[in-house]
mmCIF file of C-alpha atoms in Angstrom:
data_model
loop_
_atom_site.group_PDB
_atom_site.id
_atom_site.type_symbol
_atom_site.label_atom_id
_atom_site.label_comp_id
_atom_site.label_asym_id
_atom_site.label_seq_id
_atom_site.Cartn_x
_atom_site.Cartn_y
_atom_site.Cartn_z
ATOM 1 C CA MET N 89 -13.861 -27.642 39.213
ATOM 2 C CA ARG N 90 -12.708 -23.998 38.937
ATOM 3 C CA HIS N 91 -14.764 -23.186 42.039
ATOM 4 C CA ASP N 92 -12.910 -25.958 43.924
ATOM 5 C CA ARG N 93 -9.506 -24.585 42.866
ATOM 6 C CA ARG N 94 -10.435 -21.062 44.101
ATOM 7 C CA LYS N 95 -11.611 -22.513 47.413
ATOM 8 C CA ARG N 96 -8.360 -24.419 47.799
ATOM 9 C CA ARG N 97 -6.272 -21.272 47.157
ATOM 10 C CA GLN N 98 -8.249 -19.323 49.752
ATOM 11 C CA ARG N 99 -7.595 -21.949 52.420
ATOM 12 C CA TYR N 100 -3.840 -21.373 52.317
ATOM 13 C CA GLY N 101 -2.392 -18.536 54.492
ATOM 14 C CA LYS N 102 -2.197 -15.054 52.959
ATOM 15 C CA SER N 103 1.195 -13.434 52.489
ATOM 16 C CA MET N 104 2.431 -10.737 54.884
ATOM 17 C CA GLN N 105 3.053 -7.194 53.616
ATOM 18 C CA LEU N 106 6.688 -6.865 54.686
ATOM 19 C CA ALA N 107 6.971 -3.302 53.391
ATOM 20 C CA SER N 108 5.024 -2.071 56.452
ATOM 21 C CA PHE N 109 7.892 -3.094 58.759
ATOM 22 C CA GLY N 110 10.003 -0.352 57.197
ATOM 23 C CA ASP N 111 7.269 2.191 57.903
ATOM 24 C CA ILE N 112 7.074 1.037 61.528
ATOM 25 C CA ALA N 113 10.862 1.357 61.864
ATOM 26 C CA PHE N 114 10.846 4.922 60.462
ATOM 27 C CA GLN N 115 7.991 5.928 62.736
ATOM 28 C CA LEU N 116 9.884 4.687 65.778
ATOM 29 C CA VAL N 117 13.035 6.538 64.696
ATOM 30 C CA ILE N 118 11.134 9.799 64.122
ATOM 31 C CA PHE N 119 9.385 9.419 67.488
ATOM 32 C CA PHE N 120 12.665 9.099 69.400
ATOM 33 C CA VAL N 121 14.417 11.814 67.351
ATOM 34 C CA LEU N 122 11.667 14.292 68.232
ATOM 35 C CA LEU N 123 11.662 13.368 71.904
ATOM 36 C CA SER N 124 15.402 13.242 72.504
ATOM 37 C CA THR N 125 17.191 16.186 74.043
ATOM 38 C CA PHE N 126 20.933 16.397 74.485
ATOM 39 C CA ALA N 127 22.067 16.222 78.080
ATOM 40 C CA LYS N 128 23.502 19.537 79.219
ATOM 41 C CA GLU N 129 23.925 18.595 82.829
ATOM 42 C CA PRO N 130 27.199 17.350 84.268
ATOM 43 C CA ARG N 131 27.254 13.647 84.988
ATOM 44 C CA GLY N 132 28.850 13.577 88.405
ATOM 45 C CA LYS N 133 27.411 11.032 90.837
ATOM 46 C CA LEU N 134 25.581 12.492 93.783
ATOM 47 C CA GLU N 135 22.679 11.976 96.138
ATOM 48 C CA LEU N 136 20.371 14.974 96.266
ATOM 49 C CA PRO N 137 19.110 16.365 99.592
ATOM 50 C CA LYS N 138 15.484 15.701 100.498
ATOM 51 C CA SER N 139 12.711 18.065 101.479
ATOM 52 C CA PRO N 140 8.948 17.549 101.635
ATOM 53 C CA GLN N 141 8.183 21.040 100.312
ATOM 54 C CA LEU N 142 9.463 21.440 96.785
ATOM 55 C CA GLU N 143 8.184 22.881 93.553
ATOM 56 C CA VAL N 144 8.827 22.073 89.917
ATOM 57 C CA LEU N 145 11.670 24.265 88.663
ATOM 58 C CA ALA N 146 11.764 26.138 85.390
ATOM 59 C CA GLU N 147 14.266 25.002 82.766
ATOM 60 C CA ALA N 148 17.756 26.431 83.043
ATOM 61 C CA GLU N 149 20.691 26.816 80.694
ATOM 62 C CA VAL N 150 23.355 26.793 83.390
ATOM 63 C CA PHE N 151 24.030 23.930 85.800
ATOM 64 C CA VAL N 152 26.454 23.889 88.711
ATOM 65 C CA VAL N 153 27.069 20.577 90.443
ATOM 66 C CA ILE N 154 29.081 19.421 93.449
ATOM 67 C CA ASP N 155 29.291 15.641 93.274
ATOM 68 C CA ASP N 156 29.947 13.068 95.999
ATOM 69 C CA GLU N 157 33.721 13.471 95.500
ATOM 70 C CA ASN N 158 33.437 17.237 96.127
ATOM 71 C CA LYS N 159 34.314 17.976 92.485
ATOM 72 C CA LEU N 160 32.886 21.153 91.020
ATOM 73 C CA TRP N 161 31.173 21.129 87.634
ATOM 74 C CA LEU N 162 29.922 24.014 85.523
ATOM 75 C CA ASN N 163 27.670 22.605 82.817
ATOM 76 C CA GLN N 164 29.761 19.721 81.480
ATOM 77 C CA TYR N 165 33.138 21.079 82.499
ATOM 78 C CA GLU N 166 34.985 20.325 85.689
ATOM 79 C CA VAL N 167 36.375 23.404 87.439
ATOM 80 C CA GLU N 168 38.848 23.781 90.264
ATOM 81 C CA THR N 169 37.661 26.729 92.337
ATOM 82 C CA PRO N 170 34.433 28.591 93.129
ATOM 83 C CA LYS N 171 36.025 31.694 91.586
ATOM 84 C CA GLU N 172 36.069 29.932 88.206
ATOM 85 C CA ILE N 173 32.370 29.204 88.659
ATOM 86 C CA GLU N 174 31.709 32.877 89.354
ATOM 87 C CA ILE N 175 33.602 33.966 86.242
ATOM 88 C CA GLY N 176 32.023 31.263 84.098
ATOM 89 C CA VAL N 177 28.460 31.974 85.226
ATOM 90 C CA GLN N 178 28.994 35.712 84.792
ATOM 91 C CA ALA N 179 30.151 35.103 81.238
ATOM 92 C CA LEU N 180 27.229 32.784 80.473
ATOM 93 C CA LEU N 181 24.681 35.238 81.879
ATOM 94 C CA GLN N 182 26.225 38.310 80.250
ATOM 95 C CA GLY N 183 23.600 40.335 78.450
ATOM 96 C CA VAL N 184 20.745 38.213 79.787
ATOM 97 C CA GLU N 185 18.141 40.567 81.245
ATOM 98 C CA ASP N 186 15.170 38.249 81.616
ATOM 99 C CA PRO N 187 15.148 36.863 85.210
ATOM 100 C CA GLU N 188 13.707 33.547 83.978
ATOM 101 C CA ARG N 189 16.812 33.007 81.879
ATOM 102 C CA ARG N 190 19.165 33.900 84.728
ATOM 103 C CA ILE N 191 18.162 30.778 86.636
ATOM 104 C CA VAL N 192 21.067 28.500 87.545
ATOM 105 C CA HIS N 193 20.333 25.001 88.796
ATOM 106 C CA PHE N 194 22.565 24.179 91.755
ATOM 107 C CA LYS N 195 22.916 20.507 92.670
ATOM 108 C CA CYS N 196 25.027 19.361 95.576
ATOM 109 C CA ASP N 197 25.550 16.026 97.248
ATOM 110 C CA HIS N 198 23.604 15.838 100.519
ATOM 111 C CA ALA N 199 26.722 15.009 102.551
ATOM 112 C CA ALA N 200 28.920 17.895 101.362
ATOM 113 C CA THR N 201 30.077 20.177 104.170
ATOM 114 C CA ARG N 202 29.780 23.913 104.462
ATOM 115 C CA ASN N 203 33.338 24.715 103.454
ATOM 116 C CA ILE N 204 32.630 23.016 100.092
ATOM 117 C CA PHE N 205 29.195 24.328 99.101
ATOM 118 C CA GLU N 206 29.002 27.734 100.765
ATOM 119 C CA PRO N 207 31.726 29.369 98.626
ATOM 120 C CA VAL N 208 29.993 28.037 95.514
ATOM 121 C CA ILE N 209 26.605 29.463 96.545
ATOM 122 C CA ASP N 210 28.342 32.720 97.385
ATOM 123 C CA SER N 211 30.020 32.904 93.978
ATOM 124 C CA LEU N 212 26.701 32.207 92.223
ATOM 125 C CA ALA N 213 25.113 35.061 94.174
ATOM 126 C CA LYS N 214 28.013 37.364 93.219
ATOM 127 C CA ALA N 215 27.620 36.376 89.558
ATOM 128 C CA GLY N 216 24.035 37.639 89.713
ATOM 129 C CA ALA N 217 22.419 34.274 89.152
ATOM 130 C CA LEU N 218 18.974 33.358 90.377
ATOM 131 C CA ILE N 219 19.850 30.188 92.265
ATOM 132 C CA ALA N 220 17.498 27.226 92.082
ATOM 133 C CA VAL N 221 18.621 24.620 94.601
ATOM 134 C CA VAL N 222 17.674 21.197 93.287
ATOM 135 C CA GLY N 223 16.510 18.428 95.588
ATOM 136 C CA GLU N 224 14.257 15.412 95.860
ATOM 137 C CA GLU N 225 10.886 15.133 97.463
ATOM 138 C CA GLY N 226 11.008 13.193 100.663
ATOM 139 C CA THR N 227 11.788 13.437 104.345
ATOM 140 C CA ALA N 228 15.322 13.658 105.633
ATOM 141 C CA LYS N 229 16.245 11.581 108.698
ATOM 142 C CA VAL N 230 17.468 14.251 111.123
ATOM 143 C CA PRO N 231 16.387 16.761 112.266
ATOM 144 C CA SER N 232 12.882 15.331 111.819
ATOM 145 C CA GLU N 233 9.862 17.252 110.594
ATOM 146 C CA MET F 77 -12.408 -41.952 44.078
ATOM 147 C CA LEU F 78 -9.264 -40.829 45.868
ATOM 148 C CA SER F 79 -7.317 -43.278 47.961
ATOM 149 C CA LYS F 80 -7.028 -42.794 51.674
ATOM 150 C CA TYR F 81 -3.383 -41.791 51.239
ATOM 151 C CA ARG F 82 -4.185 -39.042 48.754
ATOM 152 C CA ARG F 83 -7.030 -37.797 50.948
ATOM 153 C CA GLN F 84 -4.602 -37.533 53.867
ATOM 154 C CA ILE F 85 -2.159 -35.483 51.779
ATOM 155 C CA ARG F 86 -4.929 -33.129 50.780
ATOM 156 C CA LYS F 87 -5.984 -32.757 54.405
ATOM 157 C CA ASP F 88 -2.366 -31.977 55.390
ATOM 158 C CA ARG F 89 -2.097 -29.340 52.689
ATOM 159 C CA ARG F 90 -5.298 -27.708 53.855
ATOM 160 C CA LYS F 91 -3.956 -27.288 57.399
ATOM 161 C CA ASN F 92 -2.525 -23.847 57.748
ATOM 162 C CA ASP F 93 0.436 -24.011 60.164
ATOM 163 C CA ASP F 94 1.815 -20.590 59.230
ATOM 164 C CA VAL F 95 2.056 -18.081 62.057
ATOM 165 C CA PRO F 96 -0.033 -15.023 61.217
ATOM 166 C CA LEU F 97 2.819 -12.517 60.845
ATOM 167 C CA SER F 98 0.471 -9.581 60.401
ATOM 168 C CA ALA F 99 -0.282 -9.820 64.144
ATOM 169 C CA PHE F 100 3.335 -8.788 64.926
ATOM 170 C CA ALA F 101 2.739 -5.319 63.513
ATOM 171 C CA ASP F 102 -0.347 -4.960 65.701
ATOM 172 C CA ILE F 103 1.665 -6.056 68.747
ATOM 173 C CA ALA F 104 4.394 -3.528 67.899
ATOM 174 C CA PHE F 105 1.862 -0.704 67.681
ATOM 175 C CA LEU F 106 0.194 -1.752 70.913
ATOM 176 C CA LEU F 107 3.568 -1.735 72.691
ATOM 177 C CA ILE F 108 4.392 1.720 71.291
ATOM 178 C CA ILE F 109 1.033 3.126 72.399
ATOM 179 C CA PHE F 110 1.465 1.544 75.844
ATOM 180 C CA PHE F 111 4.889 3.148 76.391
ATOM 181 C CA ILE F 112 3.747 6.522 75.018
ATOM 182 C CA LEU F 113 0.870 6.610 77.484
ATOM 183 C CA THR F 114 2.837 5.400 80.498
ATOM 184 C CA THR F 115 6.036 7.416 80.000
ATOM 185 C CA THR F 116 6.472 10.347 82.349
ATOM 186 C CA PHE F 117 9.262 12.814 81.949
ATOM 187 C CA VAL F 118 11.500 13.492 84.919
ATOM 188 C CA LYS F 119 10.823 16.947 86.360
ATOM 189 C CA THR F 120 13.538 18.762 88.236
ATOM 190 C CA LYS F 121 12.283 19.773 91.665
ATOM 191 C CA GLY F 122 13.714 22.241 94.096
ATOM 192 C CA MET F 123 13.314 25.795 95.303
ATOM 193 C CA THR F 124 14.359 29.098 93.807
ATOM 194 C CA THR F 125 16.162 31.078 96.496
ATOM 195 C CA GLU F 126 16.982 34.745 96.480
ATOM 196 C CA ILE F 127 20.411 35.382 97.940
ATOM 197 C CA PRO F 128 21.532 39.004 97.972
ATOM 198 C CA ALA F 129 25.151 39.416 96.961
ATOM 199 C CA GLY F 130 25.845 42.834 98.477
ATOM 200 C CA GLU F 131 27.513 43.573 101.793
ATOM 201 C CA LYS F 132 25.204 44.336 104.745
ATOM 202 C CA SER F 133 25.946 46.953 107.323
ATOM 203 C CA GLU F 134 26.859 45.762 110.815
ATOM 204 C CA GLN F 135 24.002 47.775 112.292
ATOM 205 C CA ALA F 136 21.426 45.984 110.202
ATOM 206 C CA GLU F 137 22.921 42.608 111.095
ATOM 207 C CA ASP F 138 22.232 43.186 114.803
ATOM 208 C CA LYS F 139 18.515 43.489 114.139
ATOM 209 C CA THR F 140 18.203 40.869 111.406
ATOM 210 C CA PRO F 141 16.760 37.481 112.425
ATOM 211 C CA THR F 142 19.499 34.868 112.411
ATOM 212 C CA ILE F 143 19.371 31.158 111.859
ATOM 213 C CA LEU F 144 22.356 29.201 113.126
ATOM 214 C CA LEU F 145 23.093 25.612 112.162
ATOM 215 C CA LYS F 146 25.360 23.701 114.522
ATOM 216 C CA GLY F 147 25.777 20.102 113.505
ATOM 217 C CA GLU F 148 22.250 18.684 113.556
ATOM 218 C CA GLN F 149 20.839 21.505 115.706
ATOM 219 C CA ILE F 150 18.968 24.577 114.517
ATOM 220 C CA PHE F 151 18.904 27.879 116.406
ATOM 221 C CA PHE F 152 16.634 30.794 115.512
ATOM 222 C CA ASN F 153 17.623 34.043 117.236
ATOM 223 C CA ASP F 154 19.584 31.958 119.790
ATOM 224 C CA GLN F 155 16.509 29.864 120.552
ATOM 225 C CA ARG F 156 16.863 26.148 119.831
ATOM 226 C CA MET F 157 14.346 24.717 117.385
ATOM 227 C CA SER F 158 13.187 21.124 117.886
ATOM 228 C CA ASN F 159 12.778 20.532 114.156
ATOM 229 C CA PHE F 160 12.167 22.293 110.838
ATOM 230 C CA GLY F 161 8.435 22.386 111.540
ATOM 231 C CA HIS F 162 9.146 24.512 114.608
ATOM 232 C CA LEU F 163 11.375 26.816 112.536
ATOM 233 C CA ARG F 164 8.639 27.120 109.901
ATOM 234 C CA LYS F 165 6.138 28.253 112.558
ATOM 235 C CA GLU F 166 8.567 30.868 113.909
ATOM 236 C CA LEU F 167 9.199 32.213 110.402
ATOM 237 C CA ALA F 168 5.477 32.223 109.609
ATOM 238 C CA ALA F 169 4.943 34.433 112.690
ATOM 239 C CA LEU F 170 7.286 37.050 111.139
ATOM 240 C CA GLU F 171 4.881 37.397 108.162
ATOM 241 C CA LEU F 172 7.751 37.976 105.757
ATOM 242 C CA ASN F 173 5.508 37.735 102.700
ATOM 243 C CA SER F 174 3.620 40.860 103.728
ATOM 244 C CA ARG F 175 6.793 43.009 103.932
ATOM 245 C CA THR F 176 7.290 45.156 100.866
ATOM 246 C CA ASN F 177 10.841 46.287 101.594
ATOM 247 C CA GLU F 178 13.364 43.640 100.489
ATOM 248 C CA GLU F 179 15.766 44.441 103.326
ATOM 249 C CA ASP F 180 13.074 43.602 105.864
ATOM 250 C CA ARG F 181 12.753 40.107 104.402
ATOM 251 C CA ILE F 182 16.418 39.208 104.846
ATOM 252 C CA LEU F 183 17.327 36.378 107.212
ATOM 253 C CA LEU F 184 20.932 35.661 108.122
ATOM 254 C CA LEU F 185 22.051 32.071 107.758
ATOM 255 C CA GLU F 186 25.128 30.937 109.621
ATOM 256 C CA ALA F 187 26.470 27.412 109.718
ATOM 257 C CA ASP F 188 29.297 25.552 111.384
ATOM 258 C CA ALA F 189 31.943 23.915 109.240
ATOM 259 C CA ASP F 190 30.604 20.402 109.901
ATOM 260 C CA VAL F 191 27.032 21.166 108.815
ATOM 261 C CA MET F 192 25.882 18.903 106.004
ATOM 262 C CA TYR F 193 24.273 20.267 102.880
ATOM 263 C CA GLN F 194 21.076 18.289 103.661
ATOM 264 C CA ASN F 195 20.331 20.479 106.701
ATOM 265 C CA TYR F 196 21.518 23.648 104.979
ATOM 266 C CA TYR F 197 19.283 22.844 102.015
ATOM 267 C CA GLN F 198 16.209 22.273 104.148
ATOM 268 C CA THR F 199 16.869 25.526 105.978
ATOM 269 C CA MET F 200 17.105 27.433 102.676
ATOM 270 C CA VAL F 201 13.890 25.825 101.455
ATOM 271 C CA THR F 202 12.099 26.673 104.724
ATOM 272 C CA ILE F 203 13.281 30.304 104.531
ATOM 273 C CA SER F 204 12.272 30.616 100.868
ATOM 274 C CA ARG F 205 8.835 29.142 101.442
ATOM 275 C CA SER F 206 8.176 31.585 104.268
ATOM 276 C CA GLY F 207 9.017 34.462 101.927
ATOM 277 C CA GLY F 208 12.447 35.275 103.300
ATOM 278 C CA LEU F 209 15.664 36.153 101.509
ATOM 279 C CA VAL F 210 18.724 34.175 102.546
ATOM 280 C CA SER F 211 21.867 36.103 103.382
ATOM 281 C CA ILE F 212 24.888 33.950 104.099
ATOM 282 C CA ILE F 213 27.250 34.963 106.888
ATOM 283 C CA ARG F 214 30.694 34.427 105.471
ATOM 284 C CA GLU F 215 33.722 33.299 107.437
ATOM 285 C CA GLU F 216 35.628 36.591 106.966
ATOM 286 C CA LYS F 217 32.924 38.414 108.892
ATOM 287 C CA LYS F 218 33.053 35.854 111.698
ATOM 288 C CA ASP F 219 36.780 36.492 112.172
ATOM 289 C CA GLN F 220 36.057 40.176 112.663
#
């Protein structure tokens, strides 16, 4: 009789250890906290120029962006003139001797014209930055390769 | 002896209709492992260019190789290039990488006002890959 009762109990489903769900939730939170990095780059919309010959760039602390509306951005701040970019980059790179840390990522919309981007590149050169022009891998339409 | 009705009840109780909830934790871990293995971080790609900021003497500019961008056309030392591949071959012939003096590696880059950044960018990348230093001809100099 006792043997029958034990058999009957075993046939019913076993209870779930709900405490483990909390552990899973904490693990997921820790995983994403460790992986997340705060965005330093400006969020202007733009389409990057394409080139088939590109290399992976080193990390930079300074970002200069010209978006599709020809607005200038230095890190997360919008600026009016290339001169402000020169002054800002000079200030950010003051005292930085290591060339690796003097890298400035320059992103510009592919359709921007010379009168927009050239003064910005010029001001970055005057500020003593090592300019890394950011693009996408691919082939541009014209002139063809 | 049990009646048929009681036997049926016992059979119903024995059926285990519960969903095995412990499997959900396994599914969650499998999904996490799947996304960890398949996630790739976006890498910023581009080219580091060296652009000297100082003023160049007019004498040196006469001898320095010049790349001119006019609309969609590319000119190298007044010779029209059919495409960037052609420009790359011309620059490779200069053997800029073997030159020790930085001034000898400088290439002048001039562009018309209507030139798009796409073409300018590809030109800078081509110059950098061939070992050259880009020097931009500014508008003030053109007026002189």
